[in-house]
mmCIF file of C-alpha atoms (C1' of nucleotides) in Angstrom:
data_model
loop_
_atom_site.group_PDB
_atom_site.id
_atom_site.type_symbol
_atom_site.label_atom_id
_atom_site.label_comp_id
_atom_site.label_asym_id
_atom_site.label_seq_id
_atom_site.Cartn_x
_atom_site.Cartn_y
_atom_site.Cartn_z
ATOM 1 C CA MET C 6 198.859 103.539 12.966
ATOM 2 C CA GLU C 7 195.662 104.369 11.381
ATOM 3 C CA GLN C 8 197.178 105.359 8.082
ATOM 4 C CA GLU C 9 198.745 102.082 7.999
ATOM 5 C CA ALA C 10 195.625 100.226 8.511
ATOM 6 C CA LEU C 11 193.994 102.473 6.017
ATOM 7 C CA LEU C 12 196.531 101.640 3.581
ATOM 8 C CA ASN C 13 196.288 97.952 4.192
ATOM 9 C CA GLU C 14 192.611 98.212 3.548
ATOM 10 C CA LEU C 15 193.168 100.086 0.359
ATOM 11 C CA LYS C 16 195.743 97.614 -0.725
ATOM 12 C CA GLU C 17 193.470 94.698 0.125
ATOM 13 C CA GLY C 18 190.871 96.258 -1.852
ATOM 14 C CA ARG C 19 193.065 96.882 -4.800
ATOM 15 C CA GLU C 20 194.123 93.409 -4.785
ATOM 16 C CA VAL C 21 190.742 91.828 -4.715
ATOM 17 C CA THR C 22 189.647 94.248 -7.199
ATOM 18 C CA ASN C 23 192.488 92.986 -9.474
ATOM 19 C CA LEU C 24 191.504 89.615 -8.615
ATOM 20 C CA LEU C 25 187.952 90.305 -9.626
ATOM 21 C CA MET C 26 189.283 91.844 -12.766
ATOM 22 C CA LYS C 27 190.848 88.443 -13.646
ATOM 23 C CA HIS C 28 187.689 86.564 -12.894
ATOM 24 C CA LEU C 29 185.613 88.758 -15.141
ATOM 25 C CA HIS C 30 187.737 87.388 -17.958
ATOM 26 C CA LEU C 31 187.343 83.740 -16.849
ATOM 27 C CA PRO C 32 184.542 81.583 -16.463
ATOM 28 C CA SER C 33 184.286 82.227 -12.757
ATOM 29 C CA SER C 34 181.124 81.857 -11.015
ATOM 30 C CA HIS C 35 179.062 84.782 -10.076
ATOM 31 C CA GLN C 36 179.330 83.628 -6.648
ATOM 32 C CA THR C 37 182.959 83.912 -6.655
ATOM 33 C CA ARG C 38 182.584 87.457 -8.148
ATOM 34 C CA LEU C 39 180.063 88.411 -5.655
ATOM 35 C CA VAL C 40 182.274 87.323 -2.774
ATOM 36 C CA LEU C 41 185.103 89.388 -4.134
ATOM 37 C CA ILE C 42 182.866 92.272 -4.480
ATOM 38 C CA GLU C 43 181.851 91.846 -0.857
ATOM 39 C CA LYS C 44 185.291 91.808 -0.095
ATOM 40 C CA ILE C 45 186.043 95.009 -1.808
ATOM 41 C CA LEU C 46 183.139 96.766 -0.197
ATOM 42 C CA GLY C 47 184.350 95.412 3.060
ATOM 43 C CA SER C 48 187.682 97.131 2.506
ATOM 44 C CA TYR C 49 186.005 100.244 1.540
ATOM 45 C CA GLU C 50 183.868 100.217 4.833
ATOM 46 C CA ASN C 51 186.944 99.551 6.915
ATOM 47 C CA ALA C 52 188.784 102.312 5.247
ATOM 48 C CA LEU C 53 185.807 104.633 5.782
ATOM 49 C CA SER C 54 185.734 103.529 9.371
ATOM 50 C CA ILE C 55 189.162 104.366 9.817
ATOM 51 C CA LEU C 56 188.641 107.686 8.458
ATOM 52 C CA ASN C 57 185.717 108.239 10.518
ATOM 53 C CA CYS C 58 187.651 107.401 13.609
ATOM 54 C CA LYS C 59 190.217 110.034 12.578
ATOM 55 C CA GLY C 60 187.337 112.614 12.953
ATOM 56 C CA LEU C 61 186.930 113.050 9.272
ATOM 57 C CA VAL C 62 183.489 113.355 8.013
ATOM 58 C CA VAL C 63 182.883 110.543 5.617
ATOM 59 C CA GLU C 64 179.575 110.017 4.243
ATOM 60 C CA THR C 65 179.120 106.420 3.589
ATOM 61 C CA LYS C 66 176.928 105.778 0.569
ATOM 62 C CA PRO C 67 174.393 103.187 1.006
ATOM 63 C CA SER C 68 175.841 100.056 -0.466
ATOM 64 C CA LEU C 69 173.948 97.812 -2.646
ATOM 65 C CA SER C 70 172.460 96.329 0.429
ATOM 66 C CA THR C 71 170.535 99.378 1.899
ATOM 67 C CA MET C 72 167.630 99.999 -0.138
ATOM 68 C CA GLU C 73 164.331 99.070 1.092
ATOM 69 C CA SER C 74 161.010 99.093 -0.359
ATOM 70 C CA LEU C 75 158.812 97.182 1.649
ATOM 71 C CA PRO C 76 155.483 96.548 0.379
ATOM 72 C CA SER C 77 153.155 97.749 3.035
ATOM 73 C CA ILE C 78 150.514 95.450 4.265
ATOM 74 C CA ASP C 79 147.373 97.218 4.152
ATOM 75 C CA SER C 80 145.107 95.223 6.491
ATOM 76 C CA SER C 81 142.132 97.368 5.490
ATOM 77 C CA SER C 82 139.515 95.025 4.211
ATOM 78 C CA PRO C 83 136.483 96.405 2.222
ATOM 79 C CA ASP C 84 133.460 94.572 2.079
ATOM 80 C CA LYS C 85 133.633 91.251 0.277
ATOM 81 C CA ARG C 86 131.310 89.521 -2.079
ATOM 82 C CA ASP C 87 130.302 86.065 -2.682
ATOM 83 C CA VAL C 88 132.793 84.495 -4.546
ATOM 84 C CA PHE C 89 132.782 80.764 -5.491
ATOM 85 C CA LYS C 90 134.935 78.560 -6.934
ATOM 86 C CA LYS C 91 137.765 76.337 -6.915
ATOM 87 C CA ARG C 92 139.465 73.456 -5.545
ATOM 88 C CA LYS C 93 142.513 71.756 -5.165
ATOM 89 C CA THR C 94 145.095 70.432 -2.991
ATOM 90 C CA SER C 95 148.426 69.588 -4.032
ATOM 91 C CA SER C 96 151.371 68.137 -2.344
ATOM 92 C CA GLY C 97 154.932 67.219 -3.339
ATOM 93 C CA TRP C 98 156.999 70.415 -3.108
ATOM 94 C CA THR C 99 160.011 70.481 -5.090
ATOM 95 C CA GLU C 100 161.871 72.685 -2.646
ATOM 96 C CA GLN C 101 161.478 73.704 0.867
ATOM 97 C CA LEU C 102 163.771 76.478 2.263
ATOM 98 C CA ARG C 103 164.151 78.424 5.188
ATOM 99 C CA VAL C 104 165.312 81.816 4.545
ATOM 100 C CA CYS C 105 166.775 83.583 7.435
ATOM 101 C CA SER C 106 167.117 87.305 7.023
ATOM 102 C CA GLY C 107 169.040 89.409 9.266
ATOM 103 C CA THR C 108 166.904 92.175 8.592
ATOM 104 C CA SER C 109 163.395 92.983 9.540
ATOM 105 C CA LEU C 110 162.051 92.529 5.977
ATOM 106 C CA ASP C 111 158.647 91.474 5.748
ATOM 107 C CA ASN C 112 159.680 89.544 2.741
ATOM 108 C CA PRO C 113 162.404 86.974 2.314
ATOM 109 C CA VAL C 114 164.846 87.424 -0.312
ATOM 110 C CA ASP C 115 163.562 87.617 -3.636
ATOM 111 C CA ASP C 116 164.513 84.707 -5.875
ATOM 112 C CA GLY C 117 164.732 86.595 -8.949
ATOM 113 C CA PHE C 118 161.498 85.467 -10.360
ATOM 114 C CA CYS C 119 158.243 87.510 -10.661
ATOM 115 C CA TRP C 120 155.656 86.222 -8.363
ATOM 116 C CA ARG C 121 152.072 86.996 -7.865
ATOM 117 C CA LYS C 122 150.290 86.598 -4.653
ATOM 118 C CA TYR C 123 147.201 84.921 -5.084
ATOM 119 C CA GLY C 124 146.286 83.951 -1.449
ATOM 120 C CA GLN C 125 147.003 84.104 2.138
ATOM 121 C CA LYS C 126 145.819 81.730 4.744
ATOM 122 C CA ALA C 127 146.258 81.362 8.525
ATOM 123 C CA ILE C 128 147.684 78.126 9.302
ATOM 124 C CA LEU C 129 146.819 76.190 12.410
ATOM 125 C CA GLY C 130 149.533 76.088 14.948
ATOM 126 C CA SER C 131 151.323 78.913 13.177
ATOM 127 C CA ASN C 132 151.577 82.585 14.377
ATOM 128 C CA PHE C 133 151.888 83.784 10.911
ATOM 129 C CA PRO C 134 149.924 83.446 7.966
ATOM 130 C CA ARG C 135 151.062 81.538 4.897
ATOM 131 C CA GLY C 136 151.243 83.430 1.624
ATOM 132 C CA TYR C 137 150.485 81.666 -1.763
ATOM 133 C CA TYR C 138 152.434 82.895 -4.840
ATOM 134 C CA ARG C 139 152.411 81.709 -8.456
ATOM 135 C CA CYS C 140 154.361 82.836 -11.267
ATOM 136 C CA THR C 141 153.281 86.033 -12.754
ATOM 137 C CA HIS C 142 153.578 84.356 -16.172
ATOM 138 C CA ARG C 143 151.229 81.786 -15.400
ATOM 139 C CA HIS C 144 148.726 82.981 -17.856
ATOM 140 C CA SER C 145 150.838 84.338 -20.457
ATOM 141 C CA GLN C 146 153.048 81.440 -20.588
ATOM 142 C CA GLY C 147 151.547 78.731 -18.719
ATOM 143 C CA CYS C 148 154.149 78.710 -16.148
ATOM 144 C CA LEU C 149 152.970 76.649 -13.217
ATOM 145 C CA ALA C 150 155.508 77.404 -10.650
ATOM 146 C CA ILE C 151 154.359 78.331 -7.338
ATOM 147 C CA LYS C 152 155.508 79.012 -4.075
ATOM 148 C CA GLN C 153 154.355 79.400 -0.390
ATOM 149 C CA VAL C 154 156.021 81.757 1.980
ATOM 150 C CA GLN C 155 155.479 81.598 5.892
ATOM 151 C CA LYS C 156 157.217 83.052 8.728
ATOM 152 C CA SER C 157 158.640 80.591 11.137
ATOM 153 C CA ASN C 158 157.087 80.274 14.518
ATOM 154 C CA ASP C 159 160.409 79.974 16.189
ATOM 155 C CA ASP C 160 161.893 82.888 14.602
ATOM 156 C CA PRO C 161 159.953 85.640 12.956
ATOM 157 C CA THR C 162 163.003 86.563 10.854
ATOM 158 C CA ILE C 163 163.133 83.250 9.154
ATOM 159 C CA PHE C 164 160.867 82.646 6.306
ATOM 160 C CA GLU C 165 160.025 78.997 5.188
ATOM 161 C CA VAL C 166 159.671 78.984 1.572
ATOM 162 C CA LYS C 167 158.234 76.170 -0.405
ATOM 163 C CA TYR C 168 158.562 75.909 -4.044
ATOM 164 C CA LYS C 169 156.570 73.728 -6.409
ATOM 165 C CA GLY C 170 156.657 73.428 -10.038
ATOM 166 C CA ARG C 171 159.210 74.382 -12.623
ATOM 167 C CA HIS C 172 159.411 77.655 -14.190
ATOM 168 C CA THR C 173 158.447 77.185 -17.852
ATOM 169 C CA CYS C 174 158.432 80.922 -18.732
ATOM 170 C CA ASN C 175 161.105 82.939 -20.312
ATOM 171 C CA GLN C 176 161.246 85.034 -17.433
ATOM 172 C CA THR C 177 164.614 86.612 -16.583
ATOM 173 C CA SER C 178 165.629 86.959 -13.080
ATOM 174 C CA HIS C 179 165.253 90.622 -12.046
ATOM 175 C CA PHE C 180 167.783 90.029 -9.553
ATOM 176 C CA ALA C 181 170.351 88.323 -11.702
ATOM 177 C CA ALA C 182 169.855 90.802 -14.377
ATOM 178 C CA THR C 183 170.544 93.611 -11.933
ATOM 179 C CA TYR C 184 173.522 91.958 -10.665
ATOM 180 C CA VAL C 185 174.896 90.940 -13.975
ATOM 181 C CA SER C 186 174.032 94.461 -15.105
ATOM 182 C CA VAL C 187 176.313 95.910 -12.418
ATOM 183 C CA LEU C 188 178.973 93.435 -13.155
ATOM 184 C CA THR C 189 178.788 94.067 -16.824
ATOM 185 C CA GLU C 190 179.237 97.747 -16.262
ATOM 186 C CA SER C 191 182.131 97.109 -13.931
ATOM 187 C CA GLU C 192 183.616 95.247 -16.490
ATOM 188 C CA ASN C 193 183.354 97.969 -19.086
ATOM 189 C CA GLU C 194 183.885 100.989 -17.072
ATOM 190 C CA GLY C 195 185.519 100.102 -13.983
ATOM 191 C CA ASN C 196 182.499 101.076 -12.068
ATOM 192 C CA TYR C 197 178.977 101.933 -12.855
ATOM 193 C CA SER C 198 177.603 105.304 -12.740
ATOM 194 C CA ARG C 199 175.292 106.400 -9.828
ATOM 195 C CA LYS C 200 172.571 107.217 -12.409
ATOM 196 C CA ARG C 201 172.511 103.756 -13.821
ATOM 197 C CA GLN C 202 172.406 102.349 -10.337
ATOM 198 C CA HIS C 203 169.529 104.482 -9.523
ATOM 199 C CA GLN C 204 167.633 103.490 -12.491
ATOM 200 C CA LEU C 205 168.278 99.702 -11.424
ATOM 201 C CA GLU C 206 167.030 100.761 -7.895
ATOM 202 C CA VAL C 207 163.854 102.142 -9.154
ATOM 203 C CA LYS C 208 162.991 99.439 -11.478
ATOM 204 C CA GLN C 209 164.255 96.506 -9.660
ATOM 205 C CA LYS C 210 163.389 96.734 -5.897
ATOM 206 C CA GLN C 211 163.227 93.206 -5.674
ATOM 207 C CA ALA C 212 166.656 92.584 -6.630
ATOM 208 C CA GLN C 213 167.826 95.099 -4.384
ATOM 209 C CA GLN C 214 166.068 93.484 -1.593
ATOM 210 C CA ALA C 215 167.844 90.540 -2.382
ATOM 211 C CA PHE C 216 171.266 92.342 -2.315
ATOM 212 C CA SER C 217 170.158 93.824 1.016
ATOM 213 C CA SER C 218 169.556 90.522 2.510
ATOM 214 C CA PHE C 219 172.549 89.341 0.930
ATOM 215 C CA GLY C 220 174.629 91.777 2.633
ATOM 216 C CA SER C 221 173.068 91.763 5.919
ATOM 217 C CA GLY C 222 173.166 88.071 6.535
ATOM 218 C CA LEU C 223 171.003 85.504 5.188
ATOM 219 C CA LYS C 224 170.689 82.010 5.440
ATOM 220 C CA VAL C 225 168.756 79.486 3.390
ATOM 221 C CA LYS C 226 168.229 75.992 4.265
ATOM 222 C CA THR C 227 166.777 73.306 2.268
ATOM 223 C CA GLU C 228 164.991 70.462 3.828
ATOM 224 C CA ASP C 229 162.801 67.587 3.266
ATOM 225 C CA LEU C 230 163.013 67.625 -0.461
ATOM 226 C CA ASP C 231 160.285 65.683 -2.184
ATOM 227 C CA ASN C 232 160.218 64.796 -5.620
ATOM 228 C CA ARG C 233 163.694 65.659 -6.316
ATOM 229 C CA GLU C 234 163.285 64.603 -9.967
ATOM 230 C CA ASP C 235 161.589 67.788 -10.294
ATOM 231 C CA ILE C 236 163.556 69.954 -8.326
ATOM 232 C CA PHE C 237 162.765 73.548 -8.620
ATOM 233 C CA PRO C 238 165.783 74.931 -10.562
ATOM 234 C CA SER C 239 165.937 78.389 -9.101
ATOM 235 C CA PHE C 240 166.001 79.332 -5.573
ATOM 236 C CA PRO C 241 168.223 81.614 -3.781
ATOM 237 C CA PHE C 242 171.218 80.719 -1.853
ATOM 238 C CA PRO C 243 172.274 84.011 -0.306
ATOM 239 C CA VAL C 244 175.539 84.235 1.303
ATOM 240 C CA GLU C 245 176.292 83.910 5.039
ATOM 241 C CA SER C 246 177.522 87.479 5.315
ATOM 242 C CA GLU C 247 179.506 86.853 8.494
ATOM 243 C CA GLN C 248 181.830 84.559 6.456
ATOM 244 C CA VAL C 249 182.063 87.109 3.769
ATOM 245 C CA LYS C 250 182.860 89.768 6.374
ATOM 246 C CA ASN C 251 185.586 88.054 8.091
ATOM 247 C CA GLY C 252 187.055 86.927 4.810
ATOM 248 C CA SER C 253 186.942 83.152 5.564
ATOM 249 C CA PHE C 254 184.241 82.621 2.914
ATOM 250 C CA VAL C 255 186.671 84.236 0.332
ATOM 251 C CA GLU C 256 189.717 82.351 1.657
ATOM 252 C CA ALA C 257 187.725 79.103 1.515
ATOM 253 C CA LEU C 258 187.031 80.122 -2.087
ATOM 254 C CA MET C 259 190.610 80.908 -2.845
ATOM 255 C CA GLU C 260 191.765 77.508 -1.326
ATOM 256 C CA ASN C 261 189.433 75.748 -3.616
ATOM 257 C CA ASP C 262 190.179 77.309 -6.776
ATOM 258 C CA ILE C 263 188.321 80.336 -7.010
ATOM 259 C CA MET C 264 188.178 79.843 -10.645
ATOM 260 C CA GLY C 265 184.934 78.154 -9.949
ATOM 261 C CA ASN C 266 185.926 74.676 -9.265
ATOM 262 C CA LEU C 267 184.556 74.634 -6.037
ATOM 263 C CA SER C 268 185.548 71.678 -4.108
ATOM 264 C CA PRO C 269 183.879 70.089 -1.109
ATOM 265 C CA ALA C 270 186.388 71.734 1.164
ATOM 266 C CA PHE C 271 184.463 74.927 0.137
ATOM 267 C CA ILE C 272 181.763 73.884 2.577
ATOM 268 C CA SER C 273 182.078 75.956 5.745
ATOM 269 C CA PRO C 274 181.993 74.338 8.996
ATOM 270 C CA ALA C 275 180.401 77.429 10.340
ATOM 271 C CA THR C 276 177.683 75.900 12.276
ATOM 272 C CA SER C 277 176.637 72.673 13.666
ATOM 273 C CA GLU C 278 173.313 72.617 12.272
ATOM 274 C CA SER C 279 174.083 74.218 8.804
ATOM 275 C CA ASN C 280 175.964 72.802 6.096
ATOM 276 C CA TYR C 281 177.287 74.902 3.211
ATOM 277 C CA PHE C 282 177.595 73.988 -0.338
ATOM 278 C CA SER C 283 177.474 75.806 -3.488
ATOM 279 C CA MET C 284 175.369 74.768 -6.470
ATOM 280 C CA SER C 285 174.263 76.159 -9.569
ATOM 281 C CA PRO C 286 170.626 76.435 -10.398
ATOM 282 C CA CYS C 287 171.418 75.427 -13.818
ATOM 283 C CA HIS C 288 172.242 72.127 -12.492
ATOM 284 C CA MET C 289 169.389 71.839 -10.163
ATOM 285 C CA GLY C 290 167.351 69.957 -12.617
ATOM 286 C CA SER C 291 169.829 67.037 -12.322
ATOM 287 C CA PHE C 292 170.235 67.625 -8.600
ATOM 288 C CA GLU C 293 169.172 64.474 -7.028
ATOM 289 C CA SER C 294 171.024 64.096 -3.855
ATOM 290 C CA ASP C 295 169.315 62.607 -0.975
ATOM 291 C CA LEU C 296 169.123 65.635 1.266
ATOM 292 C CA THR C 297 167.504 64.628 4.318
ATOM 293 C CA ASP C 298 169.227 66.997 6.600
ATOM 294 C CA ILE C 299 168.877 70.742 6.554
ATOM 295 C CA ILE C 300 171.304 72.283 4.413
ATOM 296 C CA SER C 301 172.459 75.768 4.429
ATOM 297 C CA ALA C 302 173.906 77.280 1.267
ATOM 298 C CA PRO C 303 175.960 80.520 1.196
ATOM 299 C CA THR C 304 175.992 80.937 -2.560
ATOM 300 C CA SER C 305 175.649 83.981 -4.446
ATOM 301 C CA VAL C 306 172.139 84.795 -5.334
ATOM 302 C CA THR C 307 173.306 85.436 -8.696
ATOM 303 C CA ASN C 308 173.956 82.011 -9.478
ATOM 304 C CA SER C 309 170.821 80.930 -7.990
ATOM 305 C CA PRO C 310 167.552 81.621 -9.873
ATOM 306 C CA ILE C 311 166.762 81.191 -13.240
ATOM 307 C CA GLY C 312 166.251 78.304 -15.119
ATOM 308 C CA ASP C 313 165.724 80.283 -18.216
ATOM 309 C CA LEU C 314 168.296 82.834 -17.517
ATOM 310 C CA ASP C 315 169.617 83.686 -20.935
ATOM 311 C CA ILE C 316 172.909 85.226 -19.523
ATOM 312 C CA SER C 317 175.734 83.615 -21.014
ATOM 313 C CA SER C 318 177.998 84.020 -18.118
ATOM 314 C CA LEU C 319 175.667 82.217 -16.123
ATOM 315 C CA ASP C 320 175.122 79.389 -18.610
ATOM 316 C CA LYS C 321 178.121 77.599 -17.452
ATOM 317 C CA LEU C 322 178.356 78.093 -13.735
ATOM 318 C CA GLU C 323 181.129 76.146 -12.471
ATOM 319 C CA PHE C 324 179.344 74.105 -10.220
ATOM 320 C CA ASP C 325 180.533 70.398 -10.644
ATOM 321 C CA PRO C 326 177.707 68.271 -11.462
ATOM 322 C CA SER C 327 179.496 65.306 -10.021
ATOM 323 C CA PHE C 328 179.892 67.220 -6.660
ATOM 324 C CA PRO C 329 178.614 64.580 -4.254
ATOM 325 C CA PHE C 330 175.817 66.559 -2.533
ATOM 326 C CA ASP C 331 174.548 63.281 -1.484
ATOM 327 C CA ASN C 332 177.614 62.433 0.528
ATOM 328 C CA PRO C 333 176.814 63.413 4.236
ATOM 329 C CA GLU C 334 180.371 63.663 5.001
ATOM 330 C CA PHE C 335 180.726 66.763 3.071
ATOM 331 C CA PHE C 336 178.359 68.574 5.072
ATOM 332 C CA TYR C 337 180.155 69.147 8.298
ATOM 333 C "C1'" DT G 476 144.541 102.120 -16.586
ATOM 334 C "C1'" DG G 477 146.578 97.784 -16.116
ATOM 335 C "C1'" DA G 478 148.976 95.162 -12.709
ATOM 336 C "C1'" DA G 479 149.360 93.473 -8.205
ATOM 337 C "C1'" DT G 480 147.550 92.553 -3.638
ATOM 338 C "C1'" DT G 481 143.843 91.567 -0.372
ATOM 339 C "C1'" DT G 482 140.611 88.732 1.525
ATOM 340 C "C1'" DG G 483 136.224 85.792 2.206
ATOM 341 C "C1'" DA G 484 134.509 81.837 0.283
ATOM 342 C "C1'" DC G 485 134.551 77.703 -2.262
ATOM 343 C "C1'" DC G 486 136.428 72.970 -2.735
ATOM 344 C "C1'" DG G 487 139.083 68.569 -2.123
ATOM 345 C "C1'" DC G 488 141.268 65.688 1.037
ATOM 346 C "C1'" DG G 489 141.866 63.350 5.388
ATOM 347 C "C1'" DC Q 756 133.792 68.554 9.457
ATOM 348 C "C1'" DG Q 757 138.166 71.007 9.751
ATOM 349 C "C1'" DC Q 758 142.198 72.544 7.390
ATOM 350 C "C1'" DG Q 759 144.799 74.063 3.612
ATOM 351 C "C1'" DG Q 760 144.918 75.559 -1.158
ATOM 352 C "C1'" DT Q 761 142.845 78.197 -4.664
ATOM 353 C "C1'" DC Q 762 139.862 81.497 -6.915
ATOM 354 C "C1'" DA Q 763 138.284 85.970 -8.081
ATOM 355 C "C1'" DA Q 764 135.877 90.509 -6.912
ATOM 356 C "C1'" DA Q 765 137.281 94.461 -4.575
ATOM 357 C "C1'" DT Q 766 140.939 97.285 -3.731
ATOM 358 C "C1'" DT Q 767 145.402 99.373 -3.983
ATOM 359 C "C1'" DC Q 768 149.350 100.556 -6.394
ATOM 360 C "C1'" DA Q 769 152.216 102.309 -9.839
#
DNA sequence: TGAATTTGACCGCG
DNA sequence: CGCGGTCAAATTCA
């Protein structure tokens, strides 16, 4: 019994791995690849579970989704000084997202960019303060991208993230860099060394957190998009893990030509309030749909960020520019 | 030691 | 005048 199940898991893992292998040589989307990887990991997990059931001691290594490095919030506040300056109010957010993390992370999934916190404010009517971030390269490269992060009143696990401005810096997504790095190594060696992975873990916590969120269930919703002509070209669209786990997500991809030509059918009917779609950030600039409803997007974080991502494989994400995002019927 | 975060004050807008 | 956004000194982190 168990051996049979184990065998099936291993076979499935092999098949998906082979499939992934093929896609590595094709212009498939990273989302697709990521889904395949998830699938593979799932097979491993299942296999290990089976072994565990048999009484074998199996040490399950933490997957890419288990590292945590939560920046501690030190509330100690030293004496303050007289500081004066500044002004300004701005409106017209380019993106407003709701990042629902299944974890208890204090920070929502990283979007691949380096942000520098420049303020925090208690907002009237909100139980949680709002954090203000700007691109780390604001001064060095004059990047004016900013974002606001605030926990939702309704659900503390949900982060409402608002983006404004476009990244003009040459910043490369840490997250994407990490992910691509992993893929690259997988491509060259079949797997990547633990050492290398460790280095990545040490150097790119944010990316790891993103993975963590990715693997533990994350939902991103966009809503009330203003100034779509200036849509922020890079925000994360983590995957709805449940779909990944049960395979439906993969199947959906398969049925829709996993080669990357995601068709509308790719959209999952998972929830009544959420609508799924995939999009490439590289096309976000021209993304001008009239999204008035909340939209959830289970897409690979890898193909999310980065307007300036100079990763060739991401240059031509397979998202079809002609995809009718503005067609409501596709969001069911 | 430089970078990032914290946090109270300043400022513009409604 | 209050609220939200931003600044920048102080502090913490790596």
